[in-house]
Amino acid sequence: MTEEEFKDKLSEYISRNDFWTEKTINQLGYSVNLFTTVGIALLGYLVTNRDKFPHLYISCDAEFNGILALYMISAITIIVSIGFGFASILSRLFDFRITRHLALSRKRFLSRNKEKALNNNSSEALIDSKIIDISNEKYCPIFKKYLLGKAEFINETDFEESNVIEKFEELRKESKILGNLTWKFHGYQICLFFLTVIIYAFTILR
């Protein structure tokens, strides 16, 4: 393979990656929004048809009503499903926010190291991204951190104290965690949605 063929093949792979990344992001957003919207509609349907089921009595002498129990379980599961849908949307937004900030940080880092870049010392002028392993990381604390607005982005002080690379890698790790969380939340959302449909179907077939 010649140098020219190598560049062409690398450019082809980059184009494919960009194309499928965009497709994945768009389809994920569509799927999350679809199941969240339909989930809310299903919850509205359950609430509207509440009078078709027995009333709930909390008493030691009250008899167990299987149909009412199934109805209550289906209402709870769809509420949790909607909650996971909202969590997935938030996690995705946090991920996008970090990704945008990382792109801006790369630009600022390169601009501040213009002389090194022009002197063919690109290793010190560019931020080298490495593969990040998050297999041993805890996901929920990161989501909670951004949910509470405690995110720490790269600022002017980090450039002055040469902490950019360290903080950049930390943000990349958090972005990857939030990206994985988005898929996990959405997976839970879909499973609970169909579980709700199945449970409610038993109440109809009584």
PDB file of C-alpha atoms in Angstrom:
ATOM      1  CA  MET A   1       0.000   0.000   0.000  1.00  0.00           C
ATOM      2  CA  THR A   2       1.435   3.348  -1.039  1.00  0.00           C
ATOM      3  CA  GLU A   3       1.351   6.517   1.069  1.00  0.00           C
ATOM      4  CA  GLU A   4      -1.405   7.929  -1.115  1.00  0.00           C
ATOM      5  CA  GLU A   5      -3.489   4.752  -0.853  1.00  0.00           C
ATOM      6  CA  PHE A   6      -3.028   4.770   2.907  1.00  0.00           C
ATOM      7  CA  LYS A   7      -4.295   8.365   3.161  1.00  0.00           C
ATOM      8  CA  ASP A   8      -7.273   7.579   0.932  1.00  0.00           C
ATOM      9  CA  LYS A   9      -8.211   4.509   2.980  1.00  0.00           C
ATOM     10  CA  LEU A  10      -7.804   6.421   6.264  1.00  0.00           C
ATOM     11  CA  SER A  11      -9.973   9.243   4.915  1.00  0.00           C
ATOM     12  CA  GLU A  12     -12.594   6.680   3.866  1.00  0.00           C
ATOM     13  CA  TYR A  13     -12.693   5.163   7.366  1.00  0.00           C
ATOM     14  CA  ILE A  14     -12.963   8.603   8.955  1.00  0.00           C
ATOM     15  CA  SER A  15     -15.887   9.467   6.673  1.00  0.00           C
ATOM     16  CA  ARG A  16     -17.625   6.190   7.511  1.00  0.00           C
ATOM     17  CA  ASN A  17     -17.138   6.771  11.220  1.00  0.00           C
ATOM     18  CA  ASP A  18     -18.525  10.314  11.012  1.00  0.00           C
ATOM     19  CA  PHE A  19     -21.508   9.110   8.962  1.00  0.00           C
ATOM     20  CA  TRP A  20     -22.490   6.278  11.313  1.00  0.00           C
ATOM     21  CA  THR A  21     -21.807   8.344  14.421  1.00  0.00           C
ATOM     22  CA  GLU A  22     -24.274  10.958  13.192  1.00  0.00           C
ATOM     23  CA  LYS A  23     -26.809   8.255  12.302  1.00  0.00           C
ATOM     24  CA  THR A  24     -26.452   6.627  15.730  1.00  0.00           C
ATOM     25  CA  ILE A  25     -26.878   9.909  17.594  1.00  0.00           C
ATOM     26  CA  ASN A  26     -29.967  10.836  15.570  1.00  0.00           C
ATOM     27  CA  GLN A  27     -31.593   7.416  15.947  1.00  0.00           C
ATOM     28  CA  LEU A  28     -30.835   7.288  19.671  1.00  0.00           C
ATOM     29  CA  GLY A  29     -32.453  10.677  20.179  1.00  0.00           C
ATOM     30  CA  TYR A  30     -35.468   9.638  18.120  1.00  0.00           C
ATOM     31  CA  SER A  31     -35.861   6.373  20.047  1.00  0.00           C
ATOM     32  CA  VAL A  32     -35.567   8.003  23.484  1.00  0.00           C
ATOM     33  CA  ASN A  33     -38.078  10.708  22.580  1.00  0.00           C
ATOM     34  CA  LEU A  34     -40.459   8.177  21.021  1.00  0.00           C
ATOM     35  CA  PHE A  35     -40.575   5.836  24.015  1.00  0.00           C
ATOM     36  CA  THR A  36     -40.776   8.753  26.456  1.00  0.00           C
ATOM     37  CA  THR A  37     -43.692  10.319  24.575  1.00  0.00           C
ATOM     38  CA  VAL A  38     -45.546   7.031  24.144  1.00  0.00           C
ATOM     39  CA  GLY A  39     -44.850   6.198  27.792  1.00  0.00           C
ATOM     40  CA  ILE A  40     -46.447   9.454  28.924  1.00  0.00           C
ATOM     41  CA  ALA A  41     -49.418   8.752  26.655  1.00  0.00           C
ATOM     42  CA  LEU A  42     -49.757   5.254  28.133  1.00  0.00           C
ATOM     43  CA  LEU A  43     -49.647   6.685  31.653  1.00  0.00           C
ATOM     44  CA  GLY A  44     -52.419   9.094  30.686  1.00  0.00           C
ATOM     45  CA  TYR A  45     -54.435   6.176  29.348  1.00  0.00           C
ATOM     46  CA  LEU A  46     -53.987   4.241  32.596  1.00  0.00           C
ATOM     47  CA  VAL A  47     -55.061   7.234  34.672  1.00  0.00           C
ATOM     48  CA  THR A  48     -58.097   7.838  32.436  1.00  0.00           C
ATOM     49  CA  ASN A  49     -59.251   4.234  32.814  1.00  0.00           C
ATOM     50  CA  ARG A  50     -58.727   4.089  36.578  1.00  0.00           C
ATOM     51  CA  ASP A  51     -62.473   3.946  37.267  1.00  0.00           C
ATOM     52  CA  LYS A  52     -62.696   0.602  35.445  1.00  0.00           C
ATOM     53  CA  PHE A  53     -60.797  -1.078  38.256  1.00  0.00           C
ATOM     54  CA  PRO A  54     -61.710  -1.737  41.903  1.00  0.00           C
ATOM     55  CA  HIS A  55     -60.940   0.925  44.494  1.00  0.00           C
ATOM     56  CA  LEU A  56     -57.888   0.521  46.670  1.00  0.00           C
ATOM     57  CA  TYR A  57     -58.608  -0.136  50.334  1.00  0.00           C
ATOM     58  CA  ILE A  58     -55.810  -0.349  52.847  1.00  0.00           C
ATOM     59  CA  SER A  59     -57.093  -2.543  55.644  1.00  0.00           C
ATOM     60  CA  CYS A  60     -56.114  -5.711  57.460  1.00  0.00           C
ATOM     61  CA  ASP A  61     -59.445  -7.241  56.477  1.00  0.00           C
ATOM     62  CA  ALA A  62     -59.265  -6.195  52.822  1.00  0.00           C
ATOM     63  CA  GLU A  63     -59.181  -9.019  50.273  1.00  0.00           C
ATOM     64  CA  PHE A  64     -56.349  -9.239  47.791  1.00  0.00           C
ATOM     65  CA  ASN A  65     -57.462  -8.198  44.308  1.00  0.00           C
ATOM     66  CA  GLY A  66     -55.163  -9.529  41.588  1.00  0.00           C
ATOM     67  CA  ILE A  67     -56.538  -7.276  38.840  1.00  0.00           C
ATOM     68  CA  LEU A  68     -56.050  -4.147  40.938  1.00  0.00           C
ATOM     69  CA  ALA A  69     -52.546  -5.285  41.849  1.00  0.00           C
ATOM     70  CA  LEU A  70     -51.637  -5.728  38.175  1.00  0.00           C
ATOM     71  CA  TYR A  71     -53.060  -2.308  37.385  1.00  0.00           C
ATOM     72  CA  MET A  72     -51.020  -0.667  40.149  1.00  0.00           C
ATOM     73  CA  ILE A  73     -47.844  -2.486  39.069  1.00  0.00           C
ATOM     74  CA  SER A  74     -48.335  -1.410  35.452  1.00  0.00           C
ATOM     75  CA  ALA A  75     -48.807   2.214  36.542  1.00  0.00           C
ATOM     76  CA  ILE A  76     -45.643   2.100  38.651  1.00  0.00           C
ATOM     77  CA  THR A  77     -43.525   0.462  35.939  1.00  0.00           C
ATOM     78  CA  ILE A  78     -44.549   2.990  33.285  1.00  0.00           C
ATOM     79  CA  ILE A  79     -43.745   5.867  35.656  1.00  0.00           C
ATOM     80  CA  VAL A  80     -40.289   4.380  36.269  1.00  0.00           C
ATOM     81  CA  SER A  81     -39.886   3.849  32.505  1.00  0.00           C
ATOM     82  CA  ILE A  82     -40.650   7.524  31.881  1.00  0.00           C
ATOM     83  CA  GLY A  83     -38.180   8.435  34.620  1.00  0.00           C
ATOM     84  CA  PHE A  84     -35.445   6.451  32.872  1.00  0.00           C
ATOM     85  CA  GLY A  85     -36.384   8.228  29.645  1.00  0.00           C
ATOM     86  CA  PHE A  86     -35.849  11.622  31.251  1.00  0.00           C
ATOM     87  CA  ALA A  87     -32.585  10.402  32.809  1.00  0.00           C
ATOM     88  CA  SER A  88     -31.417   9.214  29.377  1.00  0.00           C
ATOM     89  CA  ILE A  89     -32.179  12.613  27.847  1.00  0.00           C
ATOM     90  CA  LEU A  90     -30.302  14.430  30.619  1.00  0.00           C
ATOM     91  CA  SER A  91     -27.310  12.103  30.421  1.00  0.00           C
ATOM     92  CA  ARG A  92     -27.161  12.629  26.660  1.00  0.00           C
ATOM     93  CA  LEU A  93     -27.279  16.415  27.070  1.00  0.00           C
ATOM     94  CA  PHE A  94     -24.487  16.317  29.663  1.00  0.00           C
ATOM     95  CA  ASP A  95     -22.409  14.155  27.304  1.00  0.00           C
ATOM     96  CA  PHE A  96     -22.927  16.595  24.419  1.00  0.00           C
ATOM     97  CA  ARG A  97     -22.017  19.529  26.642  1.00  0.00           C
ATOM     98  CA  ILE A  98     -18.721  17.912  27.628  1.00  0.00           C
ATOM     99  CA  THR A  99     -17.953  16.917  24.021  1.00  0.00           C
ATOM    100  CA  ARG A 100     -18.508  20.496  22.870  1.00  0.00           C
ATOM    101  CA  HIS A 101     -16.253  21.786  25.658  1.00  0.00           C
ATOM    102  CA  LEU A 102     -13.510  19.286  24.767  1.00  0.00           C
ATOM    103  CA  ALA A 103     -13.567  20.420  21.135  1.00  0.00           C
ATOM    104  CA  LEU A 104     -13.265  24.047  22.290  1.00  0.00           C
ATOM    105  CA  SER A 105     -10.423  23.132  24.659  1.00  0.00           C
ATOM    106  CA  ARG A 106      -8.504  21.442  21.828  1.00  0.00           C
ATOM    107  CA  LYS A 107      -8.831  24.617  19.786  1.00  0.00           C
ATOM    108  CA  ARG A 108      -7.634  26.823  22.661  1.00  0.00           C
ATOM    109  CA  PHE A 109      -4.732  24.514  23.443  1.00  0.00           C
ATOM    110  CA  LEU A 110      -3.572  24.523  19.824  1.00  0.00           C
ATOM    111  CA  SER A 111      -3.909  28.324  19.575  1.00  0.00           C
ATOM    112  CA  ARG A 112      -1.780  28.800  22.693  1.00  0.00           C
ATOM    113  CA  ASN A 113       0.883  26.469  21.299  1.00  0.00           C
ATOM    114  CA  LYS A 114       0.965  27.888  17.791  1.00  0.00           C
ATOM    115  CA  GLU A 115       4.761  28.277  17.713  1.00  0.00           C
ATOM    116  CA  LYS A 116       5.310  24.643  18.688  1.00  0.00           C
ATOM    117  CA  ALA A 117       2.878  23.506  16.001  1.00  0.00           C
ATOM    118  CA  LEU A 118       4.600  25.611  13.336  1.00  0.00           C
ATOM    119  CA  ASN A 119       7.972  24.210  14.404  1.00  0.00           C
ATOM    120  CA  ASN A 120       6.725  20.665  13.709  1.00  0.00           C
ATOM    121  CA  ASN A 121       6.503  19.921  17.415  1.00  0.00           C
ATOM    122  CA  SER A 122       2.905  18.756  17.170  1.00  0.00           C
ATOM    123  CA  SER A 123       3.208  16.339  20.099  1.00  0.00           C
ATOM    124  CA  GLU A 124       3.298  19.334  22.459  1.00  0.00           C
ATOM    125  CA  ALA A 125       0.824  21.438  20.501  1.00  0.00           C
ATOM    126  CA  LEU A 126      -1.969  18.877  20.251  1.00  0.00           C
ATOM    127  CA  ILE A 127      -3.846  16.940  22.901  1.00  0.00           C
ATOM    128  CA  ASP A 128      -3.293  13.255  22.215  1.00  0.00           C
ATOM    129  CA  SER A 129      -6.451  11.268  22.917  1.00  0.00           C
ATOM    130  CA  LYS A 130      -5.965   7.751  24.235  1.00  0.00           C
ATOM    131  CA  ILE A 131      -8.441   4.909  24.657  1.00  0.00           C
ATOM    132  CA  ILE A 132     -10.121   5.209  28.050  1.00  0.00           C
ATOM    133  CA  ASP A 133     -11.043   2.221  30.201  1.00  0.00           C
ATOM    134  CA  ILE A 134     -14.125   2.856  32.351  1.00  0.00           C
ATOM    135  CA  SER A 135     -14.857  -0.749  33.265  1.00  0.00           C
ATOM    136  CA  ASN A 136     -14.050  -0.123  36.942  1.00  0.00           C
ATOM    137  CA  GLU A 137     -15.681   3.290  37.176  1.00  0.00           C
ATOM    138  CA  LYS A 138     -18.887   4.063  39.074  1.00  0.00           C
ATOM    139  CA  TYR A 139     -21.482   5.641  36.807  1.00  0.00           C
ATOM    140  CA  CYS A 140     -24.081   7.082  39.169  1.00  0.00           C
ATOM    141  CA  PRO A 141     -21.771   9.556  41.012  1.00  0.00           C
ATOM    142  CA  ILE A 142     -20.824  11.132  37.662  1.00  0.00           C
ATOM    143  CA  PHE A 143     -24.468  11.508  36.628  1.00  0.00           C
ATOM    144  CA  LYS A 144     -25.320  12.961  40.044  1.00  0.00           C
ATOM    145  CA  LYS A 145     -22.388  15.373  39.780  1.00  0.00           C
ATOM    146  CA  TYR A 146     -23.685  16.898  36.537  1.00  0.00           C
ATOM    147  CA  LEU A 147     -27.297  16.738  37.644  1.00  0.00           C
ATOM    148  CA  LEU A 148     -26.425  18.910  40.651  1.00  0.00           C
ATOM    149  CA  GLY A 149     -24.431  21.341  38.487  1.00  0.00           C
ATOM    150  CA  LYS A 150     -21.050  20.515  40.002  1.00  0.00           C
ATOM    151  CA  ALA A 151     -19.210  20.034  36.717  1.00  0.00           C
ATOM    152  CA  GLU A 152     -15.617  21.291  36.560  1.00  0.00           C
ATOM    153  CA  PHE A 153     -14.606  22.416  33.091  1.00  0.00           C
ATOM    154  CA  ILE A 154     -11.229  23.608  31.842  1.00  0.00           C
ATOM    155  CA  ASN A 155     -10.695  27.286  32.651  1.00  0.00           C
ATOM    156  CA  GLU A 156      -7.975  29.910  32.377  1.00  0.00           C
ATOM    157  CA  THR A 157      -6.359  28.812  35.629  1.00  0.00           C
ATOM    158  CA  ASP A 158      -5.829  25.322  34.240  1.00  0.00           C
ATOM    159  CA  PHE A 159      -3.897  26.757  31.291  1.00  0.00           C
ATOM    160  CA  GLU A 160      -1.729  28.840  33.600  1.00  0.00           C
ATOM    161  CA  GLU A 161      -1.016  25.918  35.922  1.00  0.00           C
ATOM    162  CA  SER A 162      -0.554  23.389  33.077  1.00  0.00           C
ATOM    163  CA  ASN A 163      -3.418  21.205  34.266  1.00  0.00           C
ATOM    164  CA  VAL A 164      -5.156  21.102  30.900  1.00  0.00           C
ATOM    165  CA  ILE A 165      -4.136  17.584  29.834  1.00  0.00           C
ATOM    166  CA  GLU A 166      -5.042  16.030  33.175  1.00  0.00           C
ATOM    167  CA  LYS A 167      -8.413  17.749  33.317  1.00  0.00           C
ATOM    168  CA  PHE A 168      -9.045  17.032  29.630  1.00  0.00           C
ATOM    169  CA  GLU A 169      -8.617  13.289  30.169  1.00  0.00           C
ATOM    170  CA  GLU A 170     -10.873  13.384  33.224  1.00  0.00           C
ATOM    171  CA  LEU A 171     -13.603  15.086  31.210  1.00  0.00           C
ATOM    172  CA  ARG A 172     -13.223  12.551  28.407  1.00  0.00           C
ATOM    173  CA  LYS A 173     -13.718   9.760  30.925  1.00  0.00           C
ATOM    174  CA  GLU A 174     -16.834  11.425  32.319  1.00  0.00           C
ATOM    175  CA  SER A 175     -18.176  11.960  28.811  1.00  0.00           C
ATOM    176  CA  LYS A 176     -17.728   8.275  28.002  1.00  0.00           C
ATOM    177  CA  ILE A 177     -19.442   7.283  31.250  1.00  0.00           C
ATOM    178  CA  LEU A 178     -22.401   9.551  30.520  1.00  0.00           C
ATOM    179  CA  GLY A 179     -22.604   8.167  26.984  1.00  0.00           C
ATOM    180  CA  ASN A 180     -22.770   4.620  28.335  1.00  0.00           C
ATOM    181  CA  LEU A 181     -25.328   5.710  30.916  1.00  0.00           C
ATOM    182  CA  THR A 182     -27.539   7.100  28.160  1.00  0.00           C
ATOM    183  CA  TRP A 183     -27.717   3.682  26.505  1.00  0.00           C
ATOM    184  CA  LYS A 184     -28.254   1.895  29.829  1.00  0.00           C
ATOM    185  CA  PHE A 185     -31.068   4.228  30.869  1.00  0.00           C
ATOM    186  CA  HIS A 186     -32.708   3.856  27.473  1.00  0.00           C
ATOM    187  CA  GLY A 187     -32.428   0.076  27.665  1.00  0.00           C
ATOM    188  CA  TYR A 188     -34.155   0.081  31.064  1.00  0.00           C
ATOM    189  CA  GLN A 189     -36.779   2.441  29.667  1.00  0.00           C
ATOM    190  CA  ILE A 190     -37.643   0.095  26.787  1.00  0.00           C
ATOM    191  CA  CYS A 191     -37.734  -3.029  28.990  1.00  0.00           C
ATOM    192  CA  LEU A 192     -40.044  -1.395  31.528  1.00  0.00           C
ATOM    193  CA  PHE A 193     -42.281  -0.009  28.785  1.00  0.00           C
ATOM    194  CA  PHE A 194     -42.925  -3.450  27.282  1.00  0.00           C
ATOM    195  CA  LEU A 195     -43.237  -4.948  30.760  1.00  0.00           C
ATOM    196  CA  THR A 196     -46.007  -2.423  31.428  1.00  0.00           C
ATOM    197  CA  VAL A 197     -47.798  -3.400  28.219  1.00  0.00           C
ATOM    198  CA  ILE A 198     -47.597  -7.104  29.112  1.00  0.00           C
ATOM    199  CA  ILE A 199     -48.810  -6.586  32.689  1.00  0.00           C
ATOM    200  CA  TYR A 200     -51.684  -4.344  31.629  1.00  0.00           C
ATOM    201  CA  ALA A 201     -52.670  -6.871  28.965  1.00  0.00           C
ATOM    202  CA  PHE A 202     -53.423  -9.370  31.738  1.00  0.00           C
ATOM    203  CA  THR A 203     -55.885  -6.915  33.253  1.00  0.00           C
ATOM    204  CA  ILE A 204     -57.712  -6.645  29.916  1.00  0.00           C
ATOM    205  CA  LEU A 205     -57.827 -10.422  29.439  1.00  0.00           C
ATOM    206  CA  ARG A 206     -59.310 -11.040  32.900  1.00  0.00           C
TER     207      ARG A 206
END
